[in-house]
mmCIF file of the C-alpha atoms, coordinates in Angstrom:
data_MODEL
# 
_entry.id   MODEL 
# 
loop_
_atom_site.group_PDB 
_atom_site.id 
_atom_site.type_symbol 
_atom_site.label_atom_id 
_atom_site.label_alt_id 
_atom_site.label_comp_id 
_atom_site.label_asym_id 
_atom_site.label_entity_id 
_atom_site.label_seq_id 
_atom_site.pdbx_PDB_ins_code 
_atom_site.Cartn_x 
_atom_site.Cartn_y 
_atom_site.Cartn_z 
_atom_site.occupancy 
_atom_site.B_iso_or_equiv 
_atom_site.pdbx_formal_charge 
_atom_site.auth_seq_id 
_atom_site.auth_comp_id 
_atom_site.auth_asym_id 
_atom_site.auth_atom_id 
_atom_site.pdbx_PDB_model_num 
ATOM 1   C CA . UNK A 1 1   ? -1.134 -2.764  -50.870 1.00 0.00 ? 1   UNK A CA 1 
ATOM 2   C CA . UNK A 1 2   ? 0.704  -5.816  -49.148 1.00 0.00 ? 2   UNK A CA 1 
ATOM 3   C CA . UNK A 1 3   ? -0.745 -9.366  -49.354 1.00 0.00 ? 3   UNK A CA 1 
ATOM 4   C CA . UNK A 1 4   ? 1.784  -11.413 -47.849 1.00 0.00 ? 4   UNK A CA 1 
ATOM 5   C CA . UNK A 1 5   ? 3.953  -10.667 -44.742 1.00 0.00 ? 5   UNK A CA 1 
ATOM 6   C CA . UNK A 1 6   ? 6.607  -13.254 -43.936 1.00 0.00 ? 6   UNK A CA 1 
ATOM 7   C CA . UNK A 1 7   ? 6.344  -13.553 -39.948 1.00 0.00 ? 7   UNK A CA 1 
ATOM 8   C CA . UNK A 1 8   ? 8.878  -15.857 -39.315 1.00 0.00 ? 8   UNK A CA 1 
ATOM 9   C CA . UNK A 1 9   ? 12.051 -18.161 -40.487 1.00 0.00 ? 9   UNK A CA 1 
ATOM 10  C CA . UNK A 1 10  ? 13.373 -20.608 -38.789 1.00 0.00 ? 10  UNK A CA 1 
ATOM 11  C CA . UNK A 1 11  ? 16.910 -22.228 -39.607 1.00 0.00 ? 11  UNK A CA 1 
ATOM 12  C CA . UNK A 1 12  ? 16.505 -25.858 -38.689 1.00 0.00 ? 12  UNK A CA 1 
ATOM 13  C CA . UNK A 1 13  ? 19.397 -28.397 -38.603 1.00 0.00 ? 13  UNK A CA 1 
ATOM 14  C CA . UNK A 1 14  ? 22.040 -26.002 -37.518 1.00 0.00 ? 14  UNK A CA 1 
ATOM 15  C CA . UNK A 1 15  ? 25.013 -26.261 -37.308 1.00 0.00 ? 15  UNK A CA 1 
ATOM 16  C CA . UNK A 1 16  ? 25.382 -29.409 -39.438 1.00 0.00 ? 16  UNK A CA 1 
ATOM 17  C CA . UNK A 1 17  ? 27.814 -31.228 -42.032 1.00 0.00 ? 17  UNK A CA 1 
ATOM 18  C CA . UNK A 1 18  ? 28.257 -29.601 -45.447 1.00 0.00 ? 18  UNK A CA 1 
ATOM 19  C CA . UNK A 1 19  ? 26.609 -32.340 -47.230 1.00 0.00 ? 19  UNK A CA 1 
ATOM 20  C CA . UNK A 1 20  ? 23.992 -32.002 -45.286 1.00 0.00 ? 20  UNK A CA 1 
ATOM 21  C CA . UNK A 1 21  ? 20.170 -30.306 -46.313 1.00 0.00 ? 21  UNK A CA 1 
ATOM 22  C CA . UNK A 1 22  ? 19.150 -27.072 -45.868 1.00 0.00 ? 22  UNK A CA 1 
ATOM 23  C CA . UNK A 1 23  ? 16.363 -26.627 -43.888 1.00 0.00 ? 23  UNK A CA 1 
ATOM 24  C CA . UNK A 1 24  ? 14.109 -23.657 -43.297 1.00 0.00 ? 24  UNK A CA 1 
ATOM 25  C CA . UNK A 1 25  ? 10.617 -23.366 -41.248 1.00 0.00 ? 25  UNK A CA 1 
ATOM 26  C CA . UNK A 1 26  ? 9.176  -20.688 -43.451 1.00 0.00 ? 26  UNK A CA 1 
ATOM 27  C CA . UNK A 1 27  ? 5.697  -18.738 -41.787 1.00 0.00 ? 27  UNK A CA 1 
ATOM 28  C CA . UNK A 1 28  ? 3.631  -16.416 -44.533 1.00 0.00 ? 28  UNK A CA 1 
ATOM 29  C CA . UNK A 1 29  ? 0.529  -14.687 -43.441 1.00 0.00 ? 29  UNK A CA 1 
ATOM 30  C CA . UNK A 1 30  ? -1.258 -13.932 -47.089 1.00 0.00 ? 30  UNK A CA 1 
ATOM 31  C CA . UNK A 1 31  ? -4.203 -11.062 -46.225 1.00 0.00 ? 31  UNK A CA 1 
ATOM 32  C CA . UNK A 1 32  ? -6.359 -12.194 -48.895 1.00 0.00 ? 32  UNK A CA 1 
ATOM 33  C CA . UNK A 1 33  ? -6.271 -15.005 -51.225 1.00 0.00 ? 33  UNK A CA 1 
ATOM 34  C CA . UNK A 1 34  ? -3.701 -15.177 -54.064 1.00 0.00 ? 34  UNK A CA 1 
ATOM 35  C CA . UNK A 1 35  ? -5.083 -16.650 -57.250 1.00 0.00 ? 35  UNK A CA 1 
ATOM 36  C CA . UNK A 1 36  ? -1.355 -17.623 -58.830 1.00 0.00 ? 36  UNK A CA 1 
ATOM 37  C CA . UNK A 1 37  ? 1.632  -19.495 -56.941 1.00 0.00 ? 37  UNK A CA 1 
ATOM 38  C CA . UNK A 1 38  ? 4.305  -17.838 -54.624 1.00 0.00 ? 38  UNK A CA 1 
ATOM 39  C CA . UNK A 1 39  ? 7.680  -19.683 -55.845 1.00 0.00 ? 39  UNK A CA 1 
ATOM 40  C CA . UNK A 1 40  ? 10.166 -19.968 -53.263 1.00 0.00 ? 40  UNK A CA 1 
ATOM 41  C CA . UNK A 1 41  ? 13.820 -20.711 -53.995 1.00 0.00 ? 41  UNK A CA 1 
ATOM 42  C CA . UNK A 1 42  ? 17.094 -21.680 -52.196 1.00 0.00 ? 42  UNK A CA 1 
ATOM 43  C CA . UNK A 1 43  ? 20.373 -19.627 -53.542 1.00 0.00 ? 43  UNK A CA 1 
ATOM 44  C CA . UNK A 1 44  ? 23.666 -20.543 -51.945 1.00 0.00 ? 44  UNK A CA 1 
ATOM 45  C CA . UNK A 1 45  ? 26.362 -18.191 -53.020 1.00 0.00 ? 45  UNK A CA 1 
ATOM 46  C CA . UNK A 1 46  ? 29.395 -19.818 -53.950 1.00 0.00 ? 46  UNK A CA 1 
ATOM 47  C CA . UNK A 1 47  ? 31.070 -16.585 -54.638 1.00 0.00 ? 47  UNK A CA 1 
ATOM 48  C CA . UNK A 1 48  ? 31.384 -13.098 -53.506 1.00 0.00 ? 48  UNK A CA 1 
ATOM 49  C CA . UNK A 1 49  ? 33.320 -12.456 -56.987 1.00 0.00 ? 49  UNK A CA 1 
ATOM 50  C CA . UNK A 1 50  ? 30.790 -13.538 -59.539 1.00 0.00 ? 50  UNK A CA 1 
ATOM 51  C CA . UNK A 1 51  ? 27.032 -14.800 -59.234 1.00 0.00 ? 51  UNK A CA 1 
ATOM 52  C CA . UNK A 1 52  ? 28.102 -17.123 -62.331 1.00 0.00 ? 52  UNK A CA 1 
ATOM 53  C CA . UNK A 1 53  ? 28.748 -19.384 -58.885 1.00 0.00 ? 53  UNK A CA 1 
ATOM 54  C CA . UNK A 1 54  ? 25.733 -18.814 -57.452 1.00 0.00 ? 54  UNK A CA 1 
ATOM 55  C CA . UNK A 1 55  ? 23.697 -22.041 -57.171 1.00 0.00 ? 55  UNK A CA 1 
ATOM 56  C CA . UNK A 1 56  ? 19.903 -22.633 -57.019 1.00 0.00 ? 56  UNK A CA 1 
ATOM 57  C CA . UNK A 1 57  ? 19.514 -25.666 -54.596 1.00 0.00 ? 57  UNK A CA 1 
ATOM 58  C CA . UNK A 1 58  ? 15.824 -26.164 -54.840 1.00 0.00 ? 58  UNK A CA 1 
ATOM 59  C CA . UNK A 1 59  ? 12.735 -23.741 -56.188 1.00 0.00 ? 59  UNK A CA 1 
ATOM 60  C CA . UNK A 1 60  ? 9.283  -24.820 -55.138 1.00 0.00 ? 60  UNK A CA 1 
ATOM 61  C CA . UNK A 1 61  ? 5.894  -23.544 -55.879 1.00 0.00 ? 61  UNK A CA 1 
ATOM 62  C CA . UNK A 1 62  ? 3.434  -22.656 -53.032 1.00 0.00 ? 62  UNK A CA 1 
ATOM 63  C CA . UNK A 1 63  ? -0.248 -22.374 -53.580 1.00 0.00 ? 63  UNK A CA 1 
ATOM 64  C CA . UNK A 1 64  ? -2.722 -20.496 -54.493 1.00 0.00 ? 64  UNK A CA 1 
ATOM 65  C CA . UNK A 1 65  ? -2.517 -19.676 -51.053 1.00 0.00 ? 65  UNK A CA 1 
ATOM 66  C CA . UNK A 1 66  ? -5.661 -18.818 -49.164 1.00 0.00 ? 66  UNK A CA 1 
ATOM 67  C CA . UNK A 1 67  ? -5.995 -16.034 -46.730 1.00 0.00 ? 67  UNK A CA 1 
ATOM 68  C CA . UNK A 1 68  ? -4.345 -16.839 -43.212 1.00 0.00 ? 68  UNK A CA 1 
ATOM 69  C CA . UNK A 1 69  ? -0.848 -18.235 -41.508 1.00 0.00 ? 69  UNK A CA 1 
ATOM 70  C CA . UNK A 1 70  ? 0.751  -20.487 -43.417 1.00 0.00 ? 70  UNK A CA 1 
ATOM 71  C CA . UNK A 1 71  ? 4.105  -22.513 -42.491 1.00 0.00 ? 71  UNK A CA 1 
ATOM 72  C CA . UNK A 1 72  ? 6.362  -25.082 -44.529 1.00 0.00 ? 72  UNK A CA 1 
ATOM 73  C CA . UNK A 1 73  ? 9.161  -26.734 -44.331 1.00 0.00 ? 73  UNK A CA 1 
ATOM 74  C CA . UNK A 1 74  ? 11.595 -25.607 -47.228 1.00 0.00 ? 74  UNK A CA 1 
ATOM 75  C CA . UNK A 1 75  ? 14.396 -28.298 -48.007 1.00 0.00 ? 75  UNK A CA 1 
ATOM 76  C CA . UNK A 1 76  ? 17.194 -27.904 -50.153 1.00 0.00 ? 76  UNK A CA 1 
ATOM 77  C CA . UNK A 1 77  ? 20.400 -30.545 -51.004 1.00 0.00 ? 77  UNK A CA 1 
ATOM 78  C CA . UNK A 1 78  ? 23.791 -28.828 -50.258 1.00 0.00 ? 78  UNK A CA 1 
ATOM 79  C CA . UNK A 1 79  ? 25.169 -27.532 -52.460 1.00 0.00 ? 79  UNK A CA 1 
ATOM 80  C CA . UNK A 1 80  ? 27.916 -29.009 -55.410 1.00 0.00 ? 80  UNK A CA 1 
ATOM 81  C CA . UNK A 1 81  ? 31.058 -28.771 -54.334 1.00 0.00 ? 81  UNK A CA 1 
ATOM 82  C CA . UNK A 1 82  ? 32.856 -28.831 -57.965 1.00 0.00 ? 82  UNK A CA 1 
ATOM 83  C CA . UNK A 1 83  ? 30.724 -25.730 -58.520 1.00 0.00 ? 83  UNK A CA 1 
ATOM 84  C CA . UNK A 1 84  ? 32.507 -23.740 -55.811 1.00 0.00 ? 84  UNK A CA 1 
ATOM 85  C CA . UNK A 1 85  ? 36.066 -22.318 -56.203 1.00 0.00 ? 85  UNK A CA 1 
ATOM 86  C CA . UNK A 1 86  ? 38.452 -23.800 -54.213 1.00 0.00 ? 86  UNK A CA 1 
ATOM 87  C CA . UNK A 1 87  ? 39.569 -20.319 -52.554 1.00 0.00 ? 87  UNK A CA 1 
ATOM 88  C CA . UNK A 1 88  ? 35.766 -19.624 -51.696 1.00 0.00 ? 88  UNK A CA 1 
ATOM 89  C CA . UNK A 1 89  ? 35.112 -23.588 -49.951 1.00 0.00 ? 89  UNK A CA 1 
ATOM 90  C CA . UNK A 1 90  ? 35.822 -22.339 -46.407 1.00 0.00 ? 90  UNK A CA 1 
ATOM 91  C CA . UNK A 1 91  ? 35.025 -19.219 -44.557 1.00 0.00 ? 91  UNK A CA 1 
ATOM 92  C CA . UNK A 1 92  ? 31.611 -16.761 -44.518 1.00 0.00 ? 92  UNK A CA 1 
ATOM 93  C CA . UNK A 1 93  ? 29.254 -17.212 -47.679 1.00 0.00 ? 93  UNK A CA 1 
ATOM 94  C CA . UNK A 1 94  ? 25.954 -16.490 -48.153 1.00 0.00 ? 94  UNK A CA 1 
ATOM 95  C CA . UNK A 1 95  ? 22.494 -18.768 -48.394 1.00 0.00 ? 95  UNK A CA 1 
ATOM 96  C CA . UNK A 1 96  ? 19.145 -16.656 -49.769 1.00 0.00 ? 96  UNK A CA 1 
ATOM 97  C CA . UNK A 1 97  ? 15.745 -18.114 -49.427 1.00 0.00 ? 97  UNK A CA 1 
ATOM 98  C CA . UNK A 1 98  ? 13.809 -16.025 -52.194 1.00 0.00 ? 98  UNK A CA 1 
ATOM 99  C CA . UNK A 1 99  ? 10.316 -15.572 -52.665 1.00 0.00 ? 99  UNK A CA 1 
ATOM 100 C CA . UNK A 1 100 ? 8.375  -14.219 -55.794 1.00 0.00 ? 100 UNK A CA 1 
ATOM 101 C CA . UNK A 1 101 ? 4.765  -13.791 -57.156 1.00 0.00 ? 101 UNK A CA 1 
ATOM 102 C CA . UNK A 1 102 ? 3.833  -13.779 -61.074 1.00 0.00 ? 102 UNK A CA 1 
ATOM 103 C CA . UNK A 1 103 ? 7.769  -13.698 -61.360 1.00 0.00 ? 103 UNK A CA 1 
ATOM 104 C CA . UNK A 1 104 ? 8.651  -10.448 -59.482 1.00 0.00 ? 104 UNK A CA 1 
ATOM 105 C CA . UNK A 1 105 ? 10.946 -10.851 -56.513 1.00 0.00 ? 105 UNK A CA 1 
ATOM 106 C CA . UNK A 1 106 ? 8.746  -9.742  -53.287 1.00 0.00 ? 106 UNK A CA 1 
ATOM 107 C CA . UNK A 1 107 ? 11.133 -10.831 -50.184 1.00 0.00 ? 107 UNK A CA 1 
ATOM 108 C CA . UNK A 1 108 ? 14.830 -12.033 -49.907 1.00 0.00 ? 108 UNK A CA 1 
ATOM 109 C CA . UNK A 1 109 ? 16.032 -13.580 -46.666 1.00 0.00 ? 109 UNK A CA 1 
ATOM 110 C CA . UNK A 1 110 ? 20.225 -13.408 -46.154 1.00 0.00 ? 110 UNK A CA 1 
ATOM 111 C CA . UNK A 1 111 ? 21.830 -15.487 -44.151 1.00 0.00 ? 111 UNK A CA 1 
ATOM 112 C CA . UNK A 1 112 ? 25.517 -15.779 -43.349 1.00 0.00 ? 112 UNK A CA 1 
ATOM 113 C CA . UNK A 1 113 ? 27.314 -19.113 -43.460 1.00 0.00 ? 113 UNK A CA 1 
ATOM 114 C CA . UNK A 1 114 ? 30.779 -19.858 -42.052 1.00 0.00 ? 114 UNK A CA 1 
ATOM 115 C CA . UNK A 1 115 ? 32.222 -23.130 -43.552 1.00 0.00 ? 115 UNK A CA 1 
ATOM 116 C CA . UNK A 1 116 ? 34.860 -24.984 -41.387 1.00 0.00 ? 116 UNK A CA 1 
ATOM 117 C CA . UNK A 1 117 ? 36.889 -27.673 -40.552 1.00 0.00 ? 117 UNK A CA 1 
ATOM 118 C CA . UNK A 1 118 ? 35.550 -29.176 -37.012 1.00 0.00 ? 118 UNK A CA 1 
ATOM 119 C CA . UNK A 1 119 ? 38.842 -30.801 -36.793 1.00 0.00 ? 119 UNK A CA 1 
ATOM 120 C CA . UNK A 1 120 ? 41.128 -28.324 -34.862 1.00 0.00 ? 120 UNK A CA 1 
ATOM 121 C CA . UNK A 1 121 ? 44.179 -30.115 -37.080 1.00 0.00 ? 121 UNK A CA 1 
ATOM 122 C CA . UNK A 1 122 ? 42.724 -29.115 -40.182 1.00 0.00 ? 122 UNK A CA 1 
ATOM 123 C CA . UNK A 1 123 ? 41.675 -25.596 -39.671 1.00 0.00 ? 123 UNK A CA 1 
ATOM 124 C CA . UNK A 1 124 ? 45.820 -25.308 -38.303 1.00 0.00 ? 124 UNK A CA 1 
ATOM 125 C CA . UNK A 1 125 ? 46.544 -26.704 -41.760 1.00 0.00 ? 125 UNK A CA 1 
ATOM 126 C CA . UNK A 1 126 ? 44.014 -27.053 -44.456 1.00 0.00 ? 126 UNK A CA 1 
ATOM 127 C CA . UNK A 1 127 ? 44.634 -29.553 -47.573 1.00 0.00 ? 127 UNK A CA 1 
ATOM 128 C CA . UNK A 1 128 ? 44.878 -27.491 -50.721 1.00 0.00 ? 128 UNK A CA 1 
ATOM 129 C CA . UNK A 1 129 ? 42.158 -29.313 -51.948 1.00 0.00 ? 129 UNK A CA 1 
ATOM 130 C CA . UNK A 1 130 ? 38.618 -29.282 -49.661 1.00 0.00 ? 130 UNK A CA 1 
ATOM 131 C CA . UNK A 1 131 ? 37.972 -32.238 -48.155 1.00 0.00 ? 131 UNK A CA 1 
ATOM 132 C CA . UNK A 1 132 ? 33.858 -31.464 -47.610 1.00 0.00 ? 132 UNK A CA 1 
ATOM 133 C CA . UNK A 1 133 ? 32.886 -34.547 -45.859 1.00 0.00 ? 133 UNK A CA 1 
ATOM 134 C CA . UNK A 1 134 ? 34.883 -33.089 -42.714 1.00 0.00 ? 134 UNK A CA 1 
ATOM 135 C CA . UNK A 1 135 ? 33.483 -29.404 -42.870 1.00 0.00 ? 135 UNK A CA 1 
ATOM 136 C CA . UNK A 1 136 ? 30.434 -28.388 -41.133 1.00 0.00 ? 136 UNK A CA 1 
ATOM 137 C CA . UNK A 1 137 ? 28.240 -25.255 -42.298 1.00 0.00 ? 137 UNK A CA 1 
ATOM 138 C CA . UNK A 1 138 ? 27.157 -23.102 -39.476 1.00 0.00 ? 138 UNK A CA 1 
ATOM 139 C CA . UNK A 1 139 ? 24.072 -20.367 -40.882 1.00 0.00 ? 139 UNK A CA 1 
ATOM 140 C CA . UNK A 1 140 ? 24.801 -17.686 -38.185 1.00 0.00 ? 140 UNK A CA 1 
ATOM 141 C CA . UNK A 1 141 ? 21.035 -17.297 -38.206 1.00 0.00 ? 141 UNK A CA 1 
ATOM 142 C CA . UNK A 1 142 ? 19.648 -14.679 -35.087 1.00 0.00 ? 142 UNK A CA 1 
ATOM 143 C CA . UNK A 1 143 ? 19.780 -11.801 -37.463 1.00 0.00 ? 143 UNK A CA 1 
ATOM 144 C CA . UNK A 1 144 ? 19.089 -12.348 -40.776 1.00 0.00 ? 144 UNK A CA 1 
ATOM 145 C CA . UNK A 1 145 ? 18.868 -9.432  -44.100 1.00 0.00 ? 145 UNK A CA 1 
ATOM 146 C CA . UNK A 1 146 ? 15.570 -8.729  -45.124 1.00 0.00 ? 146 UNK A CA 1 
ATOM 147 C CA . UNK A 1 147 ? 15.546 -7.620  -47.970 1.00 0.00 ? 147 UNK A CA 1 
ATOM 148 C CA . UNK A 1 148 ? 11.426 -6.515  -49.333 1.00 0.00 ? 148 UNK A CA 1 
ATOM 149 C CA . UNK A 1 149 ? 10.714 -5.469  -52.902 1.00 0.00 ? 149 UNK A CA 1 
ATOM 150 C CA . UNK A 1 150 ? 7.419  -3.535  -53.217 1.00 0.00 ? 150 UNK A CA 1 
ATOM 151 C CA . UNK A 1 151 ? 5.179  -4.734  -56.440 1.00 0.00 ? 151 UNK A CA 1 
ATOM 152 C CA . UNK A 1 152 ? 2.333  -4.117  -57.520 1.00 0.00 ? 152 UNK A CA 1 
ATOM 153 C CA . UNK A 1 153 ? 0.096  -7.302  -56.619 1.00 0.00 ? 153 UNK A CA 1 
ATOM 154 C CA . UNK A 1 154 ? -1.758 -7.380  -59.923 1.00 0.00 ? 154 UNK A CA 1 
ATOM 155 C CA . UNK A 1 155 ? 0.748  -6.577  -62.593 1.00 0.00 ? 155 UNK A CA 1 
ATOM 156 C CA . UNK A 1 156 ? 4.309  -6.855  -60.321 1.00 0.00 ? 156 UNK A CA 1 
ATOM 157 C CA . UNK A 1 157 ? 5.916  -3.831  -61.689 1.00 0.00 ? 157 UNK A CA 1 
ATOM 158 C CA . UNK A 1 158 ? 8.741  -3.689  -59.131 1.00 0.00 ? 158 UNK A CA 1 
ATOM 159 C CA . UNK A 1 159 ? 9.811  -1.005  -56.688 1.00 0.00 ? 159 UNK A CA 1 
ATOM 160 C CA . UNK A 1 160 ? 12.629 -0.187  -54.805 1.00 0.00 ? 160 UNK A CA 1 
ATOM 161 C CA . UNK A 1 161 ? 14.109 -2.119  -52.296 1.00 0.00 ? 161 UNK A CA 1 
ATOM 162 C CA . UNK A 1 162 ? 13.881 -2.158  -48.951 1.00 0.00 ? 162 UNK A CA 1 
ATOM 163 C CA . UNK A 1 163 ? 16.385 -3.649  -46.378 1.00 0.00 ? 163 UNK A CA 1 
ATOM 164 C CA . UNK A 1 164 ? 15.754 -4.646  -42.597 1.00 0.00 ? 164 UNK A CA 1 
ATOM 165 C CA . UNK A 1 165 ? 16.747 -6.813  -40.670 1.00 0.00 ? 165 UNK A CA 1 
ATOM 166 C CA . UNK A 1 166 ? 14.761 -9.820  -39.074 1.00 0.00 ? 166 UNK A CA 1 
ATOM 167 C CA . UNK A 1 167 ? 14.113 -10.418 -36.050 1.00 0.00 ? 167 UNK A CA 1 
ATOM 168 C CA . UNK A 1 168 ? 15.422 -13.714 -34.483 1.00 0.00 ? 168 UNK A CA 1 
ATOM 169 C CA . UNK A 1 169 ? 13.285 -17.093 -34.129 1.00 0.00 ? 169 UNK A CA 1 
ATOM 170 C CA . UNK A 1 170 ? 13.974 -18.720 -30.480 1.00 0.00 ? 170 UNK A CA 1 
ATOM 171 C CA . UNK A 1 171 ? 15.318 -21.623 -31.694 1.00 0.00 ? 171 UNK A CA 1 
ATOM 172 C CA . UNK A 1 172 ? 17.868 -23.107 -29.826 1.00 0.00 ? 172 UNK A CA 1 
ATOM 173 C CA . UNK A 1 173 ? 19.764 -24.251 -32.872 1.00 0.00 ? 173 UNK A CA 1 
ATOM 174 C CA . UNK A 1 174 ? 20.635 -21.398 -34.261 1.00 0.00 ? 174 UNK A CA 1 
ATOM 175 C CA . UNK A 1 175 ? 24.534 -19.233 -33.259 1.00 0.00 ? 175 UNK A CA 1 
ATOM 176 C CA . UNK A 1 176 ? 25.433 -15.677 -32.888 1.00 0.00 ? 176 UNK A CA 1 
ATOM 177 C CA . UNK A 1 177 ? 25.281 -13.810 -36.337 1.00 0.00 ? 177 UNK A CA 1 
ATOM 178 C CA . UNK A 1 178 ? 27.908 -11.293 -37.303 1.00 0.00 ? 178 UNK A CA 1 
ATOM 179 C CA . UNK A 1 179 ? 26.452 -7.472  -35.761 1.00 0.00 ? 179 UNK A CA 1 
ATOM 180 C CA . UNK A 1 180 ? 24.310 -6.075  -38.180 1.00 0.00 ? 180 UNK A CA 1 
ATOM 181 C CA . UNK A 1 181 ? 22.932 -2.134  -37.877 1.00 0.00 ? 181 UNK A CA 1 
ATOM 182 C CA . UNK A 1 182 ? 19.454 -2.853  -35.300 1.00 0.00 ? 182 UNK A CA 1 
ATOM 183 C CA . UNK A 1 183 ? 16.309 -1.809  -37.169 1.00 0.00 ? 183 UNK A CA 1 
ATOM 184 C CA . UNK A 1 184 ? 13.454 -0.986  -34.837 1.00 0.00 ? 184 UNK A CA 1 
ATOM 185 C CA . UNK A 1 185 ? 10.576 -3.120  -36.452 1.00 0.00 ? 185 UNK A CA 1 
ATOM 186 C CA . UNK A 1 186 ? 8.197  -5.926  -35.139 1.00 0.00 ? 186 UNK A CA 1 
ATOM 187 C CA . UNK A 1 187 ? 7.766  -8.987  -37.140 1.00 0.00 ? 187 UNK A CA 1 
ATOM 188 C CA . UNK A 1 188 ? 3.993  -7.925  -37.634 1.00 0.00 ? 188 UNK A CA 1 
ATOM 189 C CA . UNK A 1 189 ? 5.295  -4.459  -39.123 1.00 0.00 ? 189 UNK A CA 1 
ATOM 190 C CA . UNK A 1 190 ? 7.219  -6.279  -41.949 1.00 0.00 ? 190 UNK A CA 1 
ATOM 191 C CA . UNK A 1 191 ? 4.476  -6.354  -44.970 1.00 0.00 ? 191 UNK A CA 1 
ATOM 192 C CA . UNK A 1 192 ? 5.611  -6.912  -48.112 1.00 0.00 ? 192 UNK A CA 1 
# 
């Protein structure tokens, strides 16, 4: 049985610099109380070649949660620059925001990133070495993956995944996402 459904996510501070935080308005609706912490984390992928460039920008710790709605505010620093190979520094990536109980992945929220120079004289002709204080990050955030991970509440064996997608917050911030197959499914529907 599901205790926790994740009814919304909310990119804040979008489009912004690359240097800039992440920001995320995270809502969790818990259906009875959970003894132990859910940890939430922040992965940017560096990468599509090899998670060995995959960086965790911030992991926090929520609870024990009671039952009821429950939103945060989930902040992350950008990510390191030197950690990210040059080839990779500009175009679509990847940010996850990850959550987990008693150490078993439950949910896993994708979001594509495009990373570019606002500058329409250096996206024409791009130094061979990134110049990140001039490239903004734009988290192309009206549909994001969903990916849900049945476990068993009490011991977490994990299941299978599952993968939907989300349906979009109303925030004016956020930009057209790349087309992802539709999934009929209301927000209330997506129990994990």
């Amino acid at each position: 049985m599901s205790k926790v459904q994740i009814s919304n996510v909310v990119v804040l501070n979008n489009p912004a610099p690359f240097q800039s935080p992440f920001q995320f308005e995270v809502t969790l609706e818990c259906i009875e109380d959970l003894p132990s912490d859910i940890e939430c984390k922040i992965v940017y992928v560096g990468s599509a070649e090899s998670e060995e460039y995959d960086q965790v920008l911030d992991s926090v710790l929520v609870g024990p949660v009671p039952a009821g709605r429950h939103m945060f505010v989930f902040q992350a620093e950008a990510p390191d620059p030197s950690k990210i190979p040059v080839q990779d520094a500009l175009g679509v990536t990847i940010v996850l925001v990850i959550c987990s109980y008693l150490g078993k992945e439950f949910v896993r929220v994708g979001y594509y990133v495009n990373n570019d120079y606002t500058d329409p004289e250096l996206r024409e002709n791009p130094p061979e070495i990134p110049q990140f204080d001039k490239v903004q990050k734009n988290i192309l955030a009206t549909n994001p993956r969903v990916t849900r991970f049945k476990i068993d509440w009490e011991n977490t064996e994990i299941q299978p995944p599952q993968v939907n997608d989300m349906p979009a917050s109303s925030s004016s911030q956020e930009e057209a996402m790349v087309q992802m197959p539709p999934v009929e499914m209301s927000m209330d529907a997506m129990a994990f």
